[in-house]
Coordinates of C-alpha atoms in Angstrom, one line a residue:
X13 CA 195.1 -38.1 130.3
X14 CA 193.4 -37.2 127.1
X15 CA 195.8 -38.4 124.1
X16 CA 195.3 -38.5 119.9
X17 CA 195.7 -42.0 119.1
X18 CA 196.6 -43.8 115.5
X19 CA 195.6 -47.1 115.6
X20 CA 195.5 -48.2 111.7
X21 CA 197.2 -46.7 108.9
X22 CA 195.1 -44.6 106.7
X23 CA 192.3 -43.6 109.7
X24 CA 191.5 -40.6 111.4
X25 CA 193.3 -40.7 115.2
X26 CA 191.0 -41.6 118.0
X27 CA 190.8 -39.2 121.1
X28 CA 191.4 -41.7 124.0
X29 CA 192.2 -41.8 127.6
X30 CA 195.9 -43.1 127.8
X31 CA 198.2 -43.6 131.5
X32 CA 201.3 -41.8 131.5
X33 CA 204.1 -42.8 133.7
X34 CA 206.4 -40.8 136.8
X35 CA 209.3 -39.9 135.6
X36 CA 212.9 -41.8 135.8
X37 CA 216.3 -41.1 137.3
X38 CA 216.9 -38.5 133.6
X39 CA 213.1 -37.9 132.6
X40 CA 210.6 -35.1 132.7
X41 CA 207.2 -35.0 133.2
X42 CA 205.5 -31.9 131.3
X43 CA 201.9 -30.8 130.7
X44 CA 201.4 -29.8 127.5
X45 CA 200.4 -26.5 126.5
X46 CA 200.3 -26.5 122.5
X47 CA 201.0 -28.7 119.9
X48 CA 202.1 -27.8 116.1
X49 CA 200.2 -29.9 113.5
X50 CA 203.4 -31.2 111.4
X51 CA 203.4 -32.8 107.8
X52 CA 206.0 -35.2 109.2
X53 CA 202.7 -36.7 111.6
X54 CA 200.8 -36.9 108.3
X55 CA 203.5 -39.3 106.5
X56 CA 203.2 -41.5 109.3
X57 CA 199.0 -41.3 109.5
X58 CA 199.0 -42.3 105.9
X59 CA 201.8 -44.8 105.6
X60 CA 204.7 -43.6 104.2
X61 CA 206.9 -43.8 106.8
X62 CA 206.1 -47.0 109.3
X63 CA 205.7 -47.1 113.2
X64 CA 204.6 -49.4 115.8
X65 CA 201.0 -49.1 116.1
X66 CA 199.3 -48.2 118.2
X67 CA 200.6 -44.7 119.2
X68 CA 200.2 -41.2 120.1
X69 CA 201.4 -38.9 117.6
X70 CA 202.7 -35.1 117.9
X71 CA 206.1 -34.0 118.2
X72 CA 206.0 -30.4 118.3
X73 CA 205.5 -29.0 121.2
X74 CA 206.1 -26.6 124.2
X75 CA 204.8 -26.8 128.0
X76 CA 205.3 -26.3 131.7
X77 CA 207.4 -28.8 133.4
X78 CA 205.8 -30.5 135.9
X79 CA 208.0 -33.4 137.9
X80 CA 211.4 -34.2 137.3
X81 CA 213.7 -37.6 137.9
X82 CA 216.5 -37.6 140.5
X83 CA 218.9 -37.2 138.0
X84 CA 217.9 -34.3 136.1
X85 CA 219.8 -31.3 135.7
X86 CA 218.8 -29.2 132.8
X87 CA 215.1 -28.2 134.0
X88 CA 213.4 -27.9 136.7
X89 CA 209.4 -28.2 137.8
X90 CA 207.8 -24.6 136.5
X91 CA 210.0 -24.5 133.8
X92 CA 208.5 -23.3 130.3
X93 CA 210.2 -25.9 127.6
X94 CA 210.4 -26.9 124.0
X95 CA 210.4 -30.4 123.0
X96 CA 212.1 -31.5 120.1
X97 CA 212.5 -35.1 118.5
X98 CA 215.8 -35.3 118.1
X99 CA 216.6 -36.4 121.8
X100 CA 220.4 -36.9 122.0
X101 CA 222.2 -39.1 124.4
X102 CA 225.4 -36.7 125.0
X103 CA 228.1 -39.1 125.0
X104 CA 227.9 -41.0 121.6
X105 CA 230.1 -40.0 118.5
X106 CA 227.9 -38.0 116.6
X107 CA 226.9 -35.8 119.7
X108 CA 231.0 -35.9 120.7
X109 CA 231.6 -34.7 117.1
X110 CA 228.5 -31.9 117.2
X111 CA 226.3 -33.2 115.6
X112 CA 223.4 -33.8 117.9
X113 CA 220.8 -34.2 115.7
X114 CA 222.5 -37.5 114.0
X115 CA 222.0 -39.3 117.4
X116 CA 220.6 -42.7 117.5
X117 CA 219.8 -41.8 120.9
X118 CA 218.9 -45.6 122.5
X119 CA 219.8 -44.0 125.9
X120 CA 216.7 -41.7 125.3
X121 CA 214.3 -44.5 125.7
X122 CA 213.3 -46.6 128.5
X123 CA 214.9 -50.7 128.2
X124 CA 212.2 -53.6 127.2
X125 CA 212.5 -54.8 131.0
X126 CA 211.2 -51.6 132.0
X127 CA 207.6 -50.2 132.2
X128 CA 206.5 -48.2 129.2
X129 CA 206.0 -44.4 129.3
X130 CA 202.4 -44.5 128.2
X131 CA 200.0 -47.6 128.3
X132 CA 196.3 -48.5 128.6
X133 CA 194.9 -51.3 130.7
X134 CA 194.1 -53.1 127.1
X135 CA 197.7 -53.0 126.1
X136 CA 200.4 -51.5 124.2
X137 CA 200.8 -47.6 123.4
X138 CA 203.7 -46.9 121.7
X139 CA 206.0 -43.2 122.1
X140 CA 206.4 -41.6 119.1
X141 CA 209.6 -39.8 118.0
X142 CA 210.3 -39.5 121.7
X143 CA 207.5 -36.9 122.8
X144 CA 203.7 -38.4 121.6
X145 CA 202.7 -34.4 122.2
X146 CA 199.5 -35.0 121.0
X147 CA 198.4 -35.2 124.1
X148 CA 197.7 -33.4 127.8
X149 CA 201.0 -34.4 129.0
X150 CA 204.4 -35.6 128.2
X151 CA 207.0 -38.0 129.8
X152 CA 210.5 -37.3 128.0
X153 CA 214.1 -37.6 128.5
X154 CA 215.5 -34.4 130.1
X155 CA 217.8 -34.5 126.4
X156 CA 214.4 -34.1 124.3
X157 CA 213.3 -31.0 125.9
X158 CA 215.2 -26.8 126.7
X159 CA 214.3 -24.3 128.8
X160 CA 213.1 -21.1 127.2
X161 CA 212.1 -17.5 129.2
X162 CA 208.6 -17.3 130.2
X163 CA 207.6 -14.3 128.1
X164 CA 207.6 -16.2 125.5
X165 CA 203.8 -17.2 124.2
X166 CA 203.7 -21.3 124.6
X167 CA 201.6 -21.6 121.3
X168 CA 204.2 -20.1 119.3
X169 CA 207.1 -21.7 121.1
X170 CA 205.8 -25.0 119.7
X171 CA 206.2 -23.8 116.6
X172 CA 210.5 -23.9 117.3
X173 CA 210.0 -27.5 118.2
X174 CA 210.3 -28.6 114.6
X175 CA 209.3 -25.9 111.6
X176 CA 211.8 -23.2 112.8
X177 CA 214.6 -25.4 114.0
X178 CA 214.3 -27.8 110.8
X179 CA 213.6 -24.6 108.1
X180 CA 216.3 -22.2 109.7
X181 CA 218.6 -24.7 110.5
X182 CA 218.9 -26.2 107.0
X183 CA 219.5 -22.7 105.6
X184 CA 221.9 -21.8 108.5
X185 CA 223.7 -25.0 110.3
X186 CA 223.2 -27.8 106.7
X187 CA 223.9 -25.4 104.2
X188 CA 225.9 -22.2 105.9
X189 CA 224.4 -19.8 103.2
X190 CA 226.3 -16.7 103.8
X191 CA 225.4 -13.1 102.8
X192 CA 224.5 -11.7 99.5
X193 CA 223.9 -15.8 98.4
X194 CA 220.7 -16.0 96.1
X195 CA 218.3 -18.9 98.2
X196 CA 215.5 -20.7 95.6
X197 CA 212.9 -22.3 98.7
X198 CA 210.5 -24.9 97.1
X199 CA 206.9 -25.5 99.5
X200 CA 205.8 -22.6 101.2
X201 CA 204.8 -24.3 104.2
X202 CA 205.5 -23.9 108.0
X203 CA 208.8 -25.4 107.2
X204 CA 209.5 -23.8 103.9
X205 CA 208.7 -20.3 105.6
X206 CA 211.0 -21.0 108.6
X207 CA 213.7 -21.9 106.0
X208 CA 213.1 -17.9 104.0
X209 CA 213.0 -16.6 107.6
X210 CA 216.8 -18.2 108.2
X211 CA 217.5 -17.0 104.9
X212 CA 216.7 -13.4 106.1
X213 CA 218.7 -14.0 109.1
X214 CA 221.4 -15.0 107.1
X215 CA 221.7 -12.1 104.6
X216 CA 220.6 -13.8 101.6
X217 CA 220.9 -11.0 98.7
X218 CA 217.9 -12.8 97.0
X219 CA 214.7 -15.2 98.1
X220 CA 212.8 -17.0 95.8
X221 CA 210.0 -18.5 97.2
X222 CA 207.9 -21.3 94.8
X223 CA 204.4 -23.4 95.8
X224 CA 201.1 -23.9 94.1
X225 CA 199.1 -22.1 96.4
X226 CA 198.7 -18.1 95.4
X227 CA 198.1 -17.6 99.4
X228 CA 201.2 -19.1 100.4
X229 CA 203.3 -17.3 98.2
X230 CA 202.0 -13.9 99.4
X231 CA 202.7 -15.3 102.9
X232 CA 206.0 -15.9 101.8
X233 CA 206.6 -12.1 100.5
X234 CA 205.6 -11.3 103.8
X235 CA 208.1 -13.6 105.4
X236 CA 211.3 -11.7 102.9
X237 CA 211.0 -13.5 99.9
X238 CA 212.1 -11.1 97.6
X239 CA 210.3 -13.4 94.2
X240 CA 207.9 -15.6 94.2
X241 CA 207.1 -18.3 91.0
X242 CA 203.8 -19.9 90.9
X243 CA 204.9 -23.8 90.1
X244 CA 201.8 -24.6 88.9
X245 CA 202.6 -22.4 85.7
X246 CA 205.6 -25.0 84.6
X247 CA 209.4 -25.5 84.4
X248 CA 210.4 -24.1 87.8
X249 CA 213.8 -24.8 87.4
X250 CA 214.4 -23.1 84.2
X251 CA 212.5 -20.1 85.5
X252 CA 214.8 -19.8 88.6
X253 CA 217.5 -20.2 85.9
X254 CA 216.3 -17.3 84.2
X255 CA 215.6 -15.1 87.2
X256 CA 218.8 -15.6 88.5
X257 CA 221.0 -15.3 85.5
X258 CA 222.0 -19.0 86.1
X259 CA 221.0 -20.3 88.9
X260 CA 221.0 -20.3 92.7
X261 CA 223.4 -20.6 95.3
X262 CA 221.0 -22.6 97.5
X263 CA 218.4 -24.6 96.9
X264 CA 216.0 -25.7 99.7
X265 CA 213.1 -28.7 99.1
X266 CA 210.5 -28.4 101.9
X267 CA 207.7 -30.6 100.5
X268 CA 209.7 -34.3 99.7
X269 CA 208.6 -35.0 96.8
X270 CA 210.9 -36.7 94.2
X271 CA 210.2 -34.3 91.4
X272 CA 210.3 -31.1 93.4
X273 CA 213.9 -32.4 94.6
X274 CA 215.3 -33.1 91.6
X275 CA 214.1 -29.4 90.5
X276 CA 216.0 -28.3 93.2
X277 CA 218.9 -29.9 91.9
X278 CA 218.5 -28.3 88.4
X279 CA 217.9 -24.9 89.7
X280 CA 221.7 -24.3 90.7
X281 CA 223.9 -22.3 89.5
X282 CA 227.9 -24.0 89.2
X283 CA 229.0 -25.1 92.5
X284 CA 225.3 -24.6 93.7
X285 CA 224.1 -26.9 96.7
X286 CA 220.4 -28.4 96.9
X287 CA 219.7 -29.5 100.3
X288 CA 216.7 -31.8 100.9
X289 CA 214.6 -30.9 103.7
X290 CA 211.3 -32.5 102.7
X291 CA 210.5 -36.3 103.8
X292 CA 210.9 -38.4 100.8
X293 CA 209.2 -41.4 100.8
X294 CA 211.5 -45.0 101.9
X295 CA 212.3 -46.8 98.3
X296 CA 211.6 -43.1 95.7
X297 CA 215.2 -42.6 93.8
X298 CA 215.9 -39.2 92.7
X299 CA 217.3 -39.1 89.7
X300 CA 219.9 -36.5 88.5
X301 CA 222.3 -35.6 86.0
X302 CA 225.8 -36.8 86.2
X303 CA 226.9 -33.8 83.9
X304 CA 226.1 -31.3 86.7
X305 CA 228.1 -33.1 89.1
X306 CA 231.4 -31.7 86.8
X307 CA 230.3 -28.0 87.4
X308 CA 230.7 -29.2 91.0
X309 CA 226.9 -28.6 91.8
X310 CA 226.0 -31.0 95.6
X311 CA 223.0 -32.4 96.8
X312 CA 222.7 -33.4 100.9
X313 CA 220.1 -34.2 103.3
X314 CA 218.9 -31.9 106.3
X315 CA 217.9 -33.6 109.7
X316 CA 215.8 -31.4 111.8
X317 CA 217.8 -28.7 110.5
X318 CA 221.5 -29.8 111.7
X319 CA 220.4 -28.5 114.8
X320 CA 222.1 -28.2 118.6
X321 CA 218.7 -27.5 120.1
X322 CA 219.5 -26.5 123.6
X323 CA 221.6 -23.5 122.1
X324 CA 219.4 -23.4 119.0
X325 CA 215.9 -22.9 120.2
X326 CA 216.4 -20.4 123.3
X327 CA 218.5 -18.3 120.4
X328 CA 215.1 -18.4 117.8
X329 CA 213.3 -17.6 120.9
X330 CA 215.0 -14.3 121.8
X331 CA 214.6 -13.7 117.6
X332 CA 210.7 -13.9 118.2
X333 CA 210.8 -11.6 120.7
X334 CA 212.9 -8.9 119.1
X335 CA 210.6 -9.0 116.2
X336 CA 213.4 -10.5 114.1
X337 CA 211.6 -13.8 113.5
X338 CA 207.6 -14.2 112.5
X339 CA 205.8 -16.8 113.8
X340 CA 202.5 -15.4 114.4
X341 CA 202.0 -15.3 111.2
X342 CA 202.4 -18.8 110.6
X343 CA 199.5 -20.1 112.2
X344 CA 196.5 -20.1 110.5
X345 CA 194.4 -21.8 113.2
X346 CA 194.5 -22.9 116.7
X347 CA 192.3 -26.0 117.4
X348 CA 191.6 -28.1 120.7
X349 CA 192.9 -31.7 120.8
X350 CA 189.3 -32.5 119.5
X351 CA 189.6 -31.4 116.3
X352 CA 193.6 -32.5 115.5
X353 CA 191.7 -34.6 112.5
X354 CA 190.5 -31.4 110.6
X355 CA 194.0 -29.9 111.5
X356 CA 195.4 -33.0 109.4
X357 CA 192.0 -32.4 106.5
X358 CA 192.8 -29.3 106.0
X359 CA 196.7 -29.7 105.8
X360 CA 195.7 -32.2 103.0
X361 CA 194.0 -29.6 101.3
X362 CA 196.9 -27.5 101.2
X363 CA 195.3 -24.3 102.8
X364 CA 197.2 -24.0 106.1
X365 CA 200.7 -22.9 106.7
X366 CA 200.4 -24.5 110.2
X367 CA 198.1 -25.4 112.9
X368 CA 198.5 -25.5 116.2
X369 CA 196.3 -27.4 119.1
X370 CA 196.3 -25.9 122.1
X371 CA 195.7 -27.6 125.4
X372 CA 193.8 -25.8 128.3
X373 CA 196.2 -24.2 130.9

């Protein structure tokens, strides 16, 4: 199969022919009908974050099912799917406890003694996050992957994989922002627009959406932000402050950026919460004020949005199609595999909401 392949740090991925494996006792084998360009795939291109190398990257996705293992229960071959990174093994504590997204999932992954998933005749290829959806098909534990009706259009599907399950979810699972709350979201992005769509689904009495680029913020308005503040113009948080009479409820940080979280922080009102969506870099410390911490204002993490994805996604699917969640509007281009390095260019540039390469059916 055709796969996009990192092989150093810092380089454009090479299109390559990779071998994928049949599927075990518990995996799926899917063919891969689109694949959201993610920011999270950038940290890794460029460094930030490390991996085994080399690898095929992508890890939002959605496809047709085409073999199952012996064991499998959840789907079946014909099924329509969405993948989603945060496999979870089902029997650990955090999945015992509910909170799926927290598992370390080592049942998820095929032993050393065992054959890899993907491989070349030259030697290693590494999975990434699970999935490696950059690529024409897909070998995944059943527990990385949900049914979804087949109404639903594949390409925007993908799209639930990880914006709309990591945006909404931080609003609605990490942060439980409840109706008539005022919601500051900083990085208007694919995630930072799923993250004012959950505020919208959650009642928020006020949206204020804040980015650099004048075409993402009237993107954002069209999402339901009710404000928007251009950040290039200076002191965000004080302008939040002074829109809101104080501060806000909730503060979400969809870019992960040290400075952007700490504005997050100083843009709540008393007994505010800033949740942390964005990937910040291993070894940045944010720094805050220990004063604020005696109005009883909170900072927290979000991963992937808190989520319980087999209940999660099919729900945000439903939402699509009774026009209660956009997601057409949040791609701005659809690109063959060939092309996933101007995807990355122009997500660099900061002039796409979100991409998504599509795969022939």
């Amino acid at each position: 199969m055709k796969a996009a392949v990192l092989r150093q740090v810092g380089q454009p991925l090479s299109l390559e022919e990779v071998a994928i494996g049949l599927p075990g006792p518990r995996e799926v084998l899917i063919r891969t009908a689109a694949t959201g360009v993610c920011h999270s795939d950038l940290h890794f291109i460029e460094g930030s974050y490390p991996h085994p190398l080399p690898a095929v990257l992508g890890h939002e996705a959605a496809g047709v099912v085409e073999k199952v293992g012996s064991e499998v229960r959840t789907v079946q071959p014909g099924d329509h799917v969405i993948t989603c990174l945060s496999a979870f093994c089902g029997h650990c504590e955090y999945c015992l406890t509910g909170h799926m997204s927290l598992c370390p999932s080592p049942d998820t992954k095929r032993r050393d003694e065992e054959p890899p998933r993907l491989s070349q005749a030259e030697g290693t290829m590494n999975q990434y996050l699970n999935l490696s959806a950059f690529a024409e098909q897909m070998l995944i534990h059943e527990h990385a992957c949900t049914p979804i009706r087949k109404d639903m259009p594949l390409d925007r599907a993908a799209l639930i994989g990880c914006a709309v399950t990591t945006g909404i979810g931080a609003v609605i699972h990490t942060a439980k922002v409840r109706p008539g709350e005022t919601v500051a979201v900083i990085g208007c992005g694919g995630i930072g627009l799923a993250a004012i769509s959950g505020a919208v689904i959650a009642g928020a009495g006020r949206i204020i959406a804040i980015d650099r680029q004048p075409s993402k913020l009237a993107l954002a308005k069209t999402f339901g932000a009710t404000d928007v503040i251009d950040a290039s113009e200076g002191d965000v948080a004080k302008r939040v402050r002074d829109l809101t009479n104080g501060g806000v409820h909730h503060a979400f940080e969809a870019i992960g950026l040290k400075a952007t979280a700490e504005d997050a922080f100083k843009m709540l009102r008393r007994g505010g919460t800033a949740t942390v969506i964005g990937m910040i870099a291993p070894g940045v410390k944010i720094e805050l004020s220990g004063v604020d911490f005696l109005s009883e204002k909170k900072i927290q993490g979000s991963m992937m949005g808190s989520n319980r994805f087999p209940v999660d996604m099919p729900r945000y699917v439903d939402f699509y199609m009774q026009g209660r969640l956009k997601l057409d509007e949040m791609i701005s281009a659809r690109l063959p595999l060939e092309r996933v390095n101007d995807a990355f260019d122009e997500m660099k540039r900061g002039e796409v909401a979100r991409s998504v390469v599509v795969f022939d059916a």
